[in-house]
Amino acid sequence: LAWFQFDYLARQSYLRPVYSQACQLFGCKLPSPYNIDQIRSQNLVVRNHPLENKALIIDAIVINQASIEQPFPDIEFTFSDLNNNIIAKRVFAPGEYLSGDANDMQVMPTNTPVHIALEILDPGKEAVNYTMRFVRNEAYLDAE
């Protein structure tokens, strides 16, 4: 069971030290603690910017539901028309969306809401749908 569930169990904070020692003995490599499937968003709101024409403000709460702290992901926003044709898409790095108290955070704490806010150009009247998706932060993965 410990071997067949290696990826999952080695990411658990209470088991990670045991797996670390086992990997030193057996020459295996621990999986990244990055578990993007455990990051959730709440209260996503896209609204007109109150001061700037042709601009939007995006607000959301992100929560790391993993059992360990993990790096902030990149966030992809996609705007589409009524037929789901993509009008605009952009990926934001943590340095672009973290602000206020969260600006100095290096990792996402567990089960702690983190507010994100972005100001973007309005993609136009055709963009009637939007989605937010978490993407692995390639800069973090390259540093591992």
PDB file of C-alpha atoms in Angstrom:
ATOM      1  CA  LEU A   1       0.000   0.000   0.000  1.00  0.00           C
ATOM      2  CA  ALA A   2       2.824   2.409   0.886  1.00  0.00           C
ATOM      3  CA  TRP A   3       4.390   1.861  -2.551  1.00  0.00           C
ATOM      4  CA  PHE A   4       1.205   1.833  -4.661  1.00  0.00           C
ATOM      5  CA  GLN A   5      -0.039   5.048  -3.021  1.00  0.00           C
ATOM      6  CA  PHE A   6       3.447   6.602  -3.066  1.00  0.00           C
ATOM      7  CA  ASP A   7       2.535   9.874  -4.833  1.00  0.00           C
ATOM      8  CA  TYR A   8      -0.402  10.575  -2.543  1.00  0.00           C
ATOM      9  CA  LEU A   9       1.111   9.424   0.746  1.00  0.00           C
ATOM     10  CA  ALA A  10       4.503  11.089   0.195  1.00  0.00           C
ATOM     11  CA  ARG A  11       2.707  14.460  -0.062  1.00  0.00           C
ATOM     12  CA  GLN A  12       1.099  14.096   3.373  1.00  0.00           C
ATOM     13  CA  SER A  13       2.938  16.256   5.897  1.00  0.00           C
ATOM     14  CA  TYR A  14       2.865  13.619   8.647  1.00  0.00           C
ATOM     15  CA  LEU A  15       4.316  10.919   6.329  1.00  0.00           C
ATOM     16  CA  ARG A  16       6.702  12.983   4.229  1.00  0.00           C
ATOM     17  CA  PRO A  17       9.682  12.617   6.634  1.00  0.00           C
ATOM     18  CA  VAL A  18       9.273   8.815   6.592  1.00  0.00           C
ATOM     19  CA  TYR A  19       9.143   8.753   2.785  1.00  0.00           C
ATOM     20  CA  SER A  20      12.142  11.097   2.651  1.00  0.00           C
ATOM     21  CA  GLN A  21      14.229   8.670   4.709  1.00  0.00           C
ATOM     22  CA  ALA A  22      12.999   5.713   2.646  1.00  0.00           C
ATOM     23  CA  CYS A  23      13.976   7.477  -0.571  1.00  0.00           C
ATOM     24  CA  GLN A  24      17.461   8.100   0.798  1.00  0.00           C
ATOM     25  CA  LEU A  25      17.780   4.351   1.393  1.00  0.00           C
ATOM     26  CA  PHE A  26      16.200   3.138  -1.853  1.00  0.00           C
ATOM     27  CA  GLY A  27      17.247   5.918  -4.221  1.00  0.00           C
ATOM     28  CA  CYS A  28      13.776   7.129  -5.118  1.00  0.00           C
ATOM     29  CA  LYS A  29      12.684  10.736  -5.544  1.00  0.00           C
ATOM     30  CA  LEU A  30       9.948  12.372  -3.501  1.00  0.00           C
ATOM     31  CA  PRO A  31       7.108  13.829  -5.560  1.00  0.00           C
ATOM     32  CA  SER A  32       6.693  17.556  -5.517  1.00  0.00           C
ATOM     33  CA  PRO A  33       4.484  18.736  -2.676  1.00  0.00           C
ATOM     34  CA  TYR A  34       2.600  20.635  -5.381  1.00  0.00           C
ATOM     35  CA  ASN A  35      -0.940  19.264  -5.448  1.00  0.00           C
ATOM     36  CA  ILE A  36      -2.875  21.709  -7.599  1.00  0.00           C
ATOM     37  CA  ASP A  37      -6.059  19.626  -7.384  1.00  0.00           C
ATOM     38  CA  GLN A  38      -6.346  20.638  -3.736  1.00  0.00           C
ATOM     39  CA  ILE A  39      -6.565  24.377  -4.476  1.00  0.00           C
ATOM     40  CA  ARG A  40     -10.092  25.786  -4.595  1.00  0.00           C
ATOM     41  CA  SER A  41     -11.575  29.161  -5.403  1.00  0.00           C
ATOM     42  CA  GLN A  42     -14.569  30.876  -3.855  1.00  0.00           C
ATOM     43  CA  ASN A  43     -16.459  34.104  -4.397  1.00  0.00           C
ATOM     44  CA  LEU A  44     -15.120  34.769  -7.905  1.00  0.00           C
ATOM     45  CA  VAL A  45     -16.427  38.162  -9.009  1.00  0.00           C
ATOM     46  CA  VAL A  46     -15.629  40.008 -12.229  1.00  0.00           C
ATOM     47  CA  ARG A  47     -16.918  43.585 -12.297  1.00  0.00           C
ATOM     48  CA  ASN A  48     -16.408  46.868 -14.095  1.00  0.00           C
ATOM     49  CA  HIS A  49     -13.584  48.975 -12.749  1.00  0.00           C
ATOM     50  CA  PRO A  50     -15.076  51.944 -10.859  1.00  0.00           C
ATOM     51  CA  LEU A  51     -12.400  54.423 -11.989  1.00  0.00           C
ATOM     52  CA  GLU A  52     -11.093  53.207 -15.351  1.00  0.00           C
ATOM     53  CA  ASN A  53     -13.031  52.858 -18.594  1.00  0.00           C
ATOM     54  CA  LYS A  54     -12.562  49.578 -20.477  1.00  0.00           C
ATOM     55  CA  ALA A  55     -11.154  47.860 -17.389  1.00  0.00           C
ATOM     56  CA  LEU A  56     -12.352  45.101 -15.071  1.00  0.00           C
ATOM     57  CA  ILE A  57     -11.583  44.062 -11.517  1.00  0.00           C
ATOM     58  CA  ILE A  58     -11.368  40.375 -10.674  1.00  0.00           C
ATOM     59  CA  ASP A  59     -11.721  39.334  -7.029  1.00  0.00           C
ATOM     60  CA  ALA A  60     -11.617  35.811  -5.616  1.00  0.00           C
ATOM     61  CA  ILE A  61     -10.696  33.820  -2.557  1.00  0.00           C
ATOM     62  CA  VAL A  62      -8.301  30.874  -3.004  1.00  0.00           C
ATOM     63  CA  ILE A  63      -7.860  28.122  -0.437  1.00  0.00           C
ATOM     64  CA  ASN A  64      -5.233  25.404  -0.226  1.00  0.00           C
ATOM     65  CA  GLN A  65      -7.111  22.325   1.005  1.00  0.00           C
ATOM     66  CA  ALA A  66      -4.024  20.106   0.881  1.00  0.00           C
ATOM     67  CA  SER A  67      -2.596  18.804   4.139  1.00  0.00           C
ATOM     68  CA  ILE A  68       0.667  20.686   3.520  1.00  0.00           C
ATOM     69  CA  GLU A  69       1.653  24.183   2.479  1.00  0.00           C
ATOM     70  CA  GLN A  70       2.353  24.467  -1.231  1.00  0.00           C
ATOM     71  CA  PRO A  71       3.468  27.090  -3.732  1.00  0.00           C
ATOM     72  CA  PHE A  72       0.931  29.494  -5.169  1.00  0.00           C
ATOM     73  CA  PRO A  73      -0.173  28.385  -8.633  1.00  0.00           C
ATOM     74  CA  ASP A  74      -0.404  30.478 -11.753  1.00  0.00           C
ATOM     75  CA  ILE A  75      -4.004  31.466 -12.494  1.00  0.00           C
ATOM     76  CA  GLU A  76      -5.491  31.378 -15.983  1.00  0.00           C
ATOM     77  CA  PHE A  77      -8.515  33.517 -16.861  1.00  0.00           C
ATOM     78  CA  THR A  78     -10.419  32.805 -20.055  1.00  0.00           C
ATOM     79  CA  PHE A  79     -13.176  34.976 -21.506  1.00  0.00           C
ATOM     80  CA  SER A  80     -15.443  33.538 -24.181  1.00  0.00           C
ATOM     81  CA  ASP A  81     -18.503  34.448 -26.237  1.00  0.00           C
ATOM     82  CA  LEU A  82     -21.941  32.826 -26.220  1.00  0.00           C
ATOM     83  CA  ASN A  83     -20.647  29.985 -28.437  1.00  0.00           C
ATOM     84  CA  ASN A  84     -17.664  29.340 -26.124  1.00  0.00           C
ATOM     85  CA  ASN A  85     -15.208  30.812 -28.622  1.00  0.00           C
ATOM     86  CA  ILE A  86     -12.262  32.215 -26.704  1.00  0.00           C
ATOM     87  CA  ILE A  87     -12.110  36.001 -26.841  1.00  0.00           C
ATOM     88  CA  ALA A  88      -9.205  36.507 -24.417  1.00  0.00           C
ATOM     89  CA  LYS A  89      -6.980  34.321 -22.252  1.00  0.00           C
ATOM     90  CA  ARG A  90      -4.168  35.211 -19.897  1.00  0.00           C
ATOM     91  CA  VAL A  91      -2.111  33.448 -17.233  1.00  0.00           C
ATOM     92  CA  PHE A  92      -1.090  35.402 -14.141  1.00  0.00           C
ATOM     93  CA  ALA A  93       1.882  34.528 -11.943  1.00  0.00           C
ATOM     94  CA  PRO A  94       1.555  34.829  -8.152  1.00  0.00           C
ATOM     95  CA  GLY A  95       3.499  38.107  -8.169  1.00  0.00           C
ATOM     96  CA  GLU A  96       0.796  39.582 -10.395  1.00  0.00           C
ATOM     97  CA  TYR A  97      -2.256  38.571  -8.379  1.00  0.00           C
ATOM     98  CA  LEU A  98      -1.073  38.615  -4.759  1.00  0.00           C
ATOM     99  CA  SER A  99      -1.471  41.924  -2.968  1.00  0.00           C
ATOM    100  CA  GLY A 100      -1.789  43.376   0.507  1.00  0.00           C
ATOM    101  CA  ASP A 101      -0.861  40.966   3.315  1.00  0.00           C
ATOM    102  CA  ALA A 102      -0.571  38.076   0.847  1.00  0.00           C
ATOM    103  CA  ASN A 103       2.060  39.900  -1.228  1.00  0.00           C
ATOM    104  CA  ASP A 104       4.903  38.634   0.984  1.00  0.00           C
ATOM    105  CA  MET A 105       3.661  35.050   1.238  1.00  0.00           C
ATOM    106  CA  GLN A 106       5.978  32.455  -0.289  1.00  0.00           C
ATOM    107  CA  VAL A 107       3.615  29.471   0.017  1.00  0.00           C
ATOM    108  CA  MET A 108      -0.103  28.889   0.457  1.00  0.00           C
ATOM    109  CA  PRO A 109      -0.925  28.004   4.043  1.00  0.00           C
ATOM    110  CA  THR A 110      -3.353  25.138   4.563  1.00  0.00           C
ATOM    111  CA  ASN A 111      -7.056  25.921   4.897  1.00  0.00           C
ATOM    112  CA  THR A 112      -6.496  29.676   5.000  1.00  0.00           C
ATOM    113  CA  PRO A 113      -8.460  31.939   2.652  1.00  0.00           C
ATOM    114  CA  VAL A 114      -6.222  34.197   0.548  1.00  0.00           C
ATOM    115  CA  HIS A 115      -7.799  37.125  -1.307  1.00  0.00           C
ATOM    116  CA  ILE A 116      -6.625  37.806  -4.847  1.00  0.00           C
ATOM    117  CA  ALA A 117      -7.391  40.885  -6.895  1.00  0.00           C
ATOM    118  CA  LEU A 118      -6.533  41.821 -10.460  1.00  0.00           C
ATOM    119  CA  GLU A 119      -7.181  44.782 -12.695  1.00  0.00           C
ATOM    120  CA  ILE A 120      -7.367  43.873 -16.389  1.00  0.00           C
ATOM    121  CA  LEU A 121      -8.449  45.369 -19.681  1.00  0.00           C
ATOM    122  CA  ASP A 122     -12.057  44.630 -20.561  1.00  0.00           C
ATOM    123  CA  PRO A 123     -12.055  42.001 -23.360  1.00  0.00           C
ATOM    124  CA  GLY A 124     -15.205  43.580 -24.864  1.00  0.00           C
ATOM    125  CA  LYS A 125     -18.936  43.058 -24.991  1.00  0.00           C
ATOM    126  CA  GLU A 126     -18.628  39.743 -26.843  1.00  0.00           C
ATOM    127  CA  ALA A 127     -16.933  38.197 -23.786  1.00  0.00           C
ATOM    128  CA  VAL A 128     -19.964  37.099 -21.791  1.00  0.00           C
ATOM    129  CA  ASN A 129     -18.480  34.037 -20.031  1.00  0.00           C
ATOM    130  CA  TYR A 130     -15.360  33.694 -17.930  1.00  0.00           C
ATOM    131  CA  THR A 131     -13.494  30.891 -16.209  1.00  0.00           C
ATOM    132  CA  MET A 132     -10.649  30.752 -13.718  1.00  0.00           C
ATOM    133  CA  ARG A 133      -8.286  27.779 -13.672  1.00  0.00           C
ATOM    134  CA  PHE A 134      -5.226  26.967 -11.585  1.00  0.00           C
ATOM    135  CA  VAL A 135      -2.067  26.101 -13.506  1.00  0.00           C
ATOM    136  CA  ARG A 136       1.193  24.708 -12.183  1.00  0.00           C
ATOM    137  CA  ASN A 137       3.673  27.495 -11.549  1.00  0.00           C
ATOM    138  CA  GLU A 138       6.461  26.565 -13.981  1.00  0.00           C
ATOM    139  CA  ALA A 139       8.957  28.904 -12.284  1.00  0.00           C
ATOM    140  CA  TYR A 140       8.537  26.911  -9.067  1.00  0.00           C
ATOM    141  CA  LEU A 141       8.810  23.562 -10.848  1.00  0.00           C
ATOM    142  CA  ASP A 142      12.001  24.664 -12.629  1.00  0.00           C
ATOM    143  CA  ALA A 143      13.549  25.595  -9.274  1.00  0.00           C
ATOM    144  CA  GLU A 144      12.970  22.125  -7.799  1.00  0.00           C
TER     145      GLU A 144
END
